[in-house]
Amino acid sequence: MLHDEREYPVTSIFNSFAYRFGEIFRKRYVKVDNSKTTFVPIAKMILRKNMTEEDKLYVNNINGSTEEFIMLGYDRFAKVNLLRRSYFCRKYDLVKLSCAHAMEALRLKYGDKYDTSIYNYSSQIYSKESYLLDYLELICAAPLE
């Protein structure tokens, strides 16, 4: 009596997952496509957060150069070299978005028009065009065997 096999609709479960994720990706694609920003919304939010953090940093210019800076704040110091794109805090190495230290250095180098230079010092994988090209084709579930 317990040895009877039951068939569960595994295929239909996975198809419903694929359908639901397809809906989510289509909605996100439309949202990103209609946005007026250069980067995807989540990257823009991270950059905005870093902009508010940069206001609390003390900056010292090394050798009078416009490429190297030392920052003090948040109980530590950070060295930023814009020419080599090396940032001491290593946040850029992880997420490839300008950290608060780099943004402060960009503000000192470019003045009030530093907003546009942030995109040049961040990875282009967060750009709207890159996102739209990556998800242009239909994402399908793996075929069942």
Backbone as a ProteinNet text record, in pm:
[ID]
protein_1_A
[PRIMARY]
MLHDEREYPVTSIFNSFAYRFGEIFRKRYVKVDNSKTTFVPIAKMILRKNMTEEDKLYVNNINGSTEEFIMLGYDRFAKVNLLRRSYFCRKYDLVKLSCAHAMEALRLKYGDKYDTSIYNYSSQIYSKESYLLDYLELICAAPLE
[TERTIARY]
80.4	0	85.5	203.4	291.8	387.2	384.1	478.1	426.5	307.7	253.3	331.5	363.9	436.7	338.6	379	300.3	381.6	314.4	381	348.5	452.7	434.4	459.9	388.1	404.1	529.4	645.9	772.6	793.3	758.4	776.1	693.5	571	486.4	534.4	592.3	647.9	762.8	855.4	969.3	925.6	825.9	774.4	711.7	643.4	585.7	695.1	804.6	919.2	976	997.1	1054.3	963.1	833	737.6	742.2	745.6	747.3	875.4	990.9	1116.1	1119	1059.7	1049.7	971.1	861.1	782.5	864.6	937.7	1020	1124.8	1194.6	1297	1237.2	1118.9	1055.9	1018	965.1	930.1	1054.3	1160.3	1284.2	1345	1338	1390.6	1319.2	1186.9	1108.5	1141.7	1157.6	1189.7	1324.6	1424.7	1557.5	1553.3	1481	1473	1407.1	1310.6	1240.3	1311	1413.2	1482.6	1565.7	1585.9	1658.9	1803.1	1849.5	1984.3	2081.7	2210.3	2313.4	2335.4	2326.5	2346.6	2212.7	2214.1	2092.5	2055.1	1927.9	1883.4	1957.8	1992.2	2060.5	2201	2270.4	2403.1	2392.5	2289.6	2267.6	2243.9	2171.2	2144.8	2274.1	2360	2488	2575.7	2580.8	2661.2	2608.4	2477.4	2418.2	2455.8	2455.6	2495.2	2641.6	2726.8	2868.2	2888.6	2803.4	2814	2784.6	2690.7	2661	2770.7	2836.9	2946.9	3069.1	3090.1	3210.8	3216.5	3101.7	3098.6	3165.4	3187.3	3244.4	3392.7	3458.1	3599.1	3687.4	3803.9	3905.9	4007.4	4039.7	4123.7	4254.6	4362.9	4494.5	4549.4	4597.4	4651.7	4798.8	4840.6	4979.5	5057.1	5169	5261.3	5197.5	5086.3	5019.5	4961.1	4957.6	4904.8	4753	4692.1	4545.9	4503.4	4598.6	4568	4577.9	4654.3	4674.9	4624.4	4547.8	4489.6	4494.5	4500.3	4485.7	4361.6	4275.6	4150.4	4153.8	4097.2	4079.9	3931.8	3885.9	3745.5	3703.8	3597.2	3546.3	3652.9	3732.5	3833.4	3944.6	3968.7	4079.7	4118.8	4230.5	4271.4	4265.9	4257.1	4253.8	4336.3	4408.4	4487.7	4420.7	4403.7	4336.3	4430.5	4449.7	4525.1	4431.2	4383.3	4285.5	4346.1	4473.5	4536.9	4544.5	4584	4593.5	4465.1	4367.2	4240.6	4264.5	4351.1	4375.5	4321.6	4236.9	4172.6	4205.7	4256	4304.6	4195.1	4073.3	3966.9	3923.2	3963.8	3935.4	3787.5	3704.9	3563.2	3543.8	3624.9	3615.6	3651.1	3749.8	3790	3677.4	3590.1	3480.2	3360.9	3313.5	3188.9	3208.8	3328.8	3361	3278.6	3235.2	3170.8	3257.5	3259.5	3342.7	3300.5	3397.8	3370	3365	3332.8	3322.6	3456.5	3566.8	3699.6	3727.9	3696.4	3719.8	3631.1	3508.9	3418.5	3467.2	3520.3	3574.8	3695.5	3780.9	3895.9	3849.9	3746.5	3692.8	3633.5	3569.9	3512.5	3622.4	3734.9	3846.2	3912.8	3919	3985.4	3899.5	3770	3684.3	3594.7	3588.8	3503.7	3358	3270.8	3127.2	3075.6	3150.3	3105.6	3158.2	3184.4	3240.1	3136.2	3007.5	2902.9	2920.5	2956.1	2971.5	3097.5	3199.3	3322.2	3307.6	3206	3184.9	3162.2	3089.9	3061.6	3188.7	3284.9	3410.1	3497.6	3482.9	3564.4	3491.5	3376	3301.9	3294.1	3272.9	3267.4	3143.4	3159	3048	2949.6	2976.5	2879.5	2750.9	2756.6	2638.2	2563.3	2612.9	2545.4	2413.4	2324	2191.1	2200.9	2286.2	2300.6	2352.7	2449.9	2504.6	2398.6	2320.2	2213.7	2110.6	2070.1	1968.6	2019	2146	2201.3	2213.6	2248.2	2261.9	2129.9	2022.5	1892.2	1801	1860.3	1781.8	1715	1790.1	1735.9	1652.2	1563	1474.6	1553.6	1528.2	1592.7	1499.9	1547.2	1464.6	1522.8	1435.5	1480.3	1552.1	1638.5	1709.3	1609.2	1625.2	1529.7	1537.9	1424.2	1418.7	1459.5	1526.2	1569.6	1483.3
-118.3	0	125.9	125.9	242.7	241.5	131.8	120.1	181.4	232.2	295.2	423.1	440.1	559.9	671.4	787.4	905.3	990.4	1045.6	1137.4	1279.7	1354.7	1495	1578.3	1682.1	1765.2	1852.5	1787	1859.6	1951.7	1901.6	1982.7	2110.3	2098.5	2218.3	2314.6	2261.2	2348.1	2430.8	2364.9	2437	2533.8	2495.6	2587.3	2711.3	2694.1	2811.2	2901.1	2839.7	2919.7	3000.3	2933.8	3001.5	3114.2	3090.1	3192.8	3312.8	3285.7	3394.4	3477	3409.8	3483.5	3561	3505.6	3578.3	3706.6	3700.9	3822.3	3925.8	3880.3	3971.9	4039.6	3961.6	4019.3	4116	4083.8	4175.1	4307.2	4301.7	4425.3	4508	4441.4	4512.6	4571.7	4498.3	4547.1	4675.6	4676.4	4795.1	4911.2	4881.6	4987	5051.1	4968.1	5021	5094.4	5040.3	5102.3	5239.9	5257.1	5385.3	5485.6	5441.6	5534.7	5633.2	5749.9	5855.6	5868.2	5772.2	5777.2	5702.8	5724.8	5656.6	5515.4	5497.9	5367	5307	5176.6	5110.1	5167.5	5160.9	5226.4	5183.3	5056.1	5012.8	5072.2	5081.8	5143.2	5291.6	5355.9	5498.4	5520	5427.5	5438.7	5423.6	5330.7	5311.6	5435.1	5490.1	5610.2	5729.1	5741	5850.2	5836.1	5713.1	5688.9	5726.9	5691	5726.8	5877.9	5947.8	6094.1	6157.6	6103.2	6160	6127	6012.9	5977.1	6064	6108.1	6184	6318	6370.5	6500.4	6497.2	6379.2	6367	6332.6	6348.5	6313	6437.4	6425.7	6530	6488	6577.6	6542.8	6619	6548.6	6609.2	6573.5	6673.2	6652.7	6615	6509.1	6463.1	6528.9	6587.3	6645.1	6750	6806.7	6905.4	6846.7	6715.9	6648.9	6645.9	6642.7	6630.7	6485.1	6393.7	6251.5	6173.6	6221.9	6146.6	6225.3	6158	6220.3	6123.1	6178.9	6100.3	6150.7	6058.5	6092.9	6043.9	6122.4	6082.5	6088.1	5987.7	5981.7	5839.1	5823.3	5691	5607.8	5672.1	5606.8	5538.8	5579.7	5525.5	5623.5	5594.6	5679.3	5596.4	5664.7	5598.1	5679.2	5609.6	5673.5	5645.8	5750.7	5739.7	5788.7	5707.2	5747.4	5734.5	5846.4	5844.8	5798.9	5826.9	5789.6	5637.7	5570.1	5423.5	5354.5	5433.4	5380.7	5282.5	5322.3	5240.2	5314.8	5246.1	5303.2	5214	5272	5197.8	5116.6	5162.4	5093.7	4964.4	4939.9	4817.9	4796.9	4894.2	4882.1	4880.3	4957.4	4960.3	4824.4	4756	4625.7	4523.7	4541.4	4446.7	4476.2	4599	4631	4713.5	4763.7	4843.3	4971	5024.5	5155.7	5247.9	5375	5470.3	5476.8	5460.3	5467.8	5614.8	5637.9	5775.3	5847.3	5774.7	5835.8	5882.9	5797.8	5835	5951.6	5954.1	6064.3	6196.9	6193.8	6317.4	6364.1	6269.5	6305.7	6362.4	6303.3	6355.1	6493.9	6517.1	6649.5	6754.2	6718.3	6813.5	6835.8	6731.5	6744.1	6820.1	6788.8	6845.6	6958.4	6983.3	7089.6	7047.8	7143.3	7116.7	7026.1	7011.3	6928.2	6785.1	6740.6	6606.6	6496.3	6530	6428.3	6345.8	6409.5	6336.1	6250.5	6287.8	6208.7	6080.8	6073.1	5951.4	5832.7	5852.8	5744	5694.8	5783.5	5743.2	5660.9	5679.4	5607.8	5487.6	5454	5335.5	5238.9	5112.6	5010.6	5028.2	5000.2	5014.8	4898.3	4798	4688.5	4736.3	4850.3	4906.4	5003.5	5022.7	5118	5059.7	5147.7	5107.1	5029.4	5073.5	5006.7	4864.7	4846.2	4713.2	4620	4669.8	4589.8	4549.5	4643.5	4614.4	4515.2	4524.2	4428.3	4288.8	4281.8	4151.2	4076.6	4148.3	4084.2	4104.8	4128.1	4149.3	4020.1	3910.2	3782.5	3719	3633.4	3564.7	3467.1	3467.4	3374	3255	3138.3	3017.4	2919.8	2839.6	2734.8	2627	2551.9	2442.8	2335.6	2277.3	2175.5	2050.4	1990	1868.1	1749.7	1653.7	1535.8	1416.3
0	0	0	63.6	61.3	-58	-131.9	-243.3	-372.7	-370.3	-490.5	-521.7	-647.4	-688.7	-721.8	-689.3	-725.6	-821.5	-913.8	-1005.5	-964.3	-937.7	-903.9	-1028.8	-1043	-1163.7	-1155.7	-1154.2	-1142.2	-1261.8	-1377.2	-1497.4	-1490.3	-1445.9	-1438.3	-1330.1	-1222.4	-1117.8	-1174.2	-1245.1	-1301.8	-1411.9	-1487.5	-1589.9	-1527	-1413.6	-1346.1	-1289.2	-1239.5	-1193.9	-1310	-1423.2	-1540.1	-1587.2	-1585.8	-1627.5	-1533.5	-1403.4	-1303.6	-1313.6	-1325.3	-1340	-1471.2	-1575.5	-1702.1	-1686.4	-1610.7	-1583.9	-1508.3	-1406.8	-1326.3	-1413.7	-1499.2	-1585.4	-1687.1	-1740.7	-1836.5	-1770.9	-1648.3	-1576.8	-1547.5	-1503.5	-1472.6	-1599.2	-1708.8	-1836.1	-1877.5	-1866.9	-1902.8	-1809.5	-1680.5	-1583.2	-1614.9	-1645	-1678	-1811.4	-1907.4	-2039.4	-2033	-1945.1	-1933.7	-1843	-1769.7	-1679.8	-1761	-1706	-1775.6	-1726.3	-1647.3	-1593.2	-1683.6	-1660.1	-1736.8	-1685.6	-1553.9	-1492.3	-1451.6	-1422.9	-1375.8	-1239.3	-1201.1	-1076.9	-950.5	-935.9	-813.2	-805.5	-918.8	-919.6	-888.2	-940.1	-911.6	-762.6	-698.9	-555.9	-475	-513.8	-444.8	-461.2	-581.2	-604.7	-525	-514.3	-436.1	-288.1	-237.4	-98.3	-77	-173.2	-163.3	-169	-242.9	-249.5	-114.1	-39.1	92.8	192.1	175.5	265.4	242.4	120	87.6	158.6	199.7	266.1	403	458.3	592.2	590	476.5	463.8	462.9	525.2	520.5	415.2	322.5	208.4	213	179.5	168.2	30.6	-41	-174.5	-163.4	-230.5	-226.4	-339.5	-309	-407.8	-498.1	-460.4	-544	-671.2	-681.3	-799.7	-795.9	-913.3	-917.8	-929.7	-917.9	-933.2	-802.5	-703.8	-580	-459.7	-375	-256.8	-139.6	-19.4	103.3	174.2	214	281.8	425.2	513.4	652.6	685.2	754.4	793.7	819.8	894.8	931.2	1002.9	1088.9	1172.2	1093.5	971.3	894.4	784.7	719.9	608.5	480	369.9	239.8	141.1	57.6	-46.5	-180.7	-260	-388.8	-497.4	-599.8	-717.7	-837	-887.5	-995.9	-1127.8	-1149.5	-1274.9	-1289.6	-1181.5	-1184.7	-1141.5	-1101.1	-1048.7	-935	-845.3	-727	-605.7	-533.1	-416	-298	-191.8	-77.1	-8.3	-11.2	62	-6	-126.8	-202.5	-235.1	-205.4	-238.3	-389.4	-459.9	-606.2	-665.2	-606.2	-657.6	-648	-550.3	-531.6	-621.2	-620.9	-691.3	-817.7	-841.4	-960.6	-972.8	-858.5	-854.9	-770.9	-804.6	-731.2	-585.1	-496.3	-353	-310.8	-184.8	-134.4	-145.2	-123.9	-132.9	-275.8	-372.5	-512.2	-553.9	-504.1	-539.6	-483.7	-364.2	-306.4	-386.7	-429.4	-512.1	-646.7	-704.1	-830.5	-812.5	-698.2	-671.5	-662.6	-600.3	-591.2	-726.8	-807.4	-936.9	-1038.2	-1045.8	-1149	-1100.9	-972.4	-920.5	-916.3	-941.5	-932.5	-1044.3	-1150.5	-1262.5	-1251.9	-1131	-1114.1	-1131.3	-1135.4	-1149.8	-1276.5	-1385.8	-1511.3	-1513.1	-1436.3	-1434.8	-1353.9	-1269.1	-1189.9	-1282.3	-1390.7	-1483.7	-1552.4	-1574.4	-1638.1	-1544.8	-1414.2	-1317.4	-1257	-1309.2	-1266.6	-1383.8	-1352.3	-1456.4	-1543.5	-1670.2	-1764.2	-1758.9	-1675.5	-1663.4	-1597.7	-1528.3	-1464.6	-1555.1	-1675.3	-1763.8	-1813.1	-1843.9	-1890.2	-2021.5	-2112.2	-2241.4	-2224.9	-2136.2	-2111.5	-2054.5	-1960.6	-1899.9	-2004.6	-2087.4	-2187.9	-2291.9	-2328.9	-2424.7	-2364.3	-2236.5	-2171.5	-2163.9	-2139.3	-2122.6	-2242.9	-2358.1	-2478.7	-2525.8	-2519.9	-2564.7	-2455.1	-2495.7	-2403.6	-2317.4	-2188.3	-2096.8	-2080.2	-2120.6	-2114.6	-2013.9	-1957.3	-1866.3	-1946.3	-1879.1	-1945	-1986.4	-2103.9	-2148	-2060.4	-2039.2	-1959.8	-2045.3	-1984.8	-2059.9	-2025.5
[MASK]
+++++++++++++++++++++++++++++++++++++++++++++++++++++++++++++++++++++++++++++++++++++++++++++++++++++++++++++++++++++++++++++++++++++++++++++++++

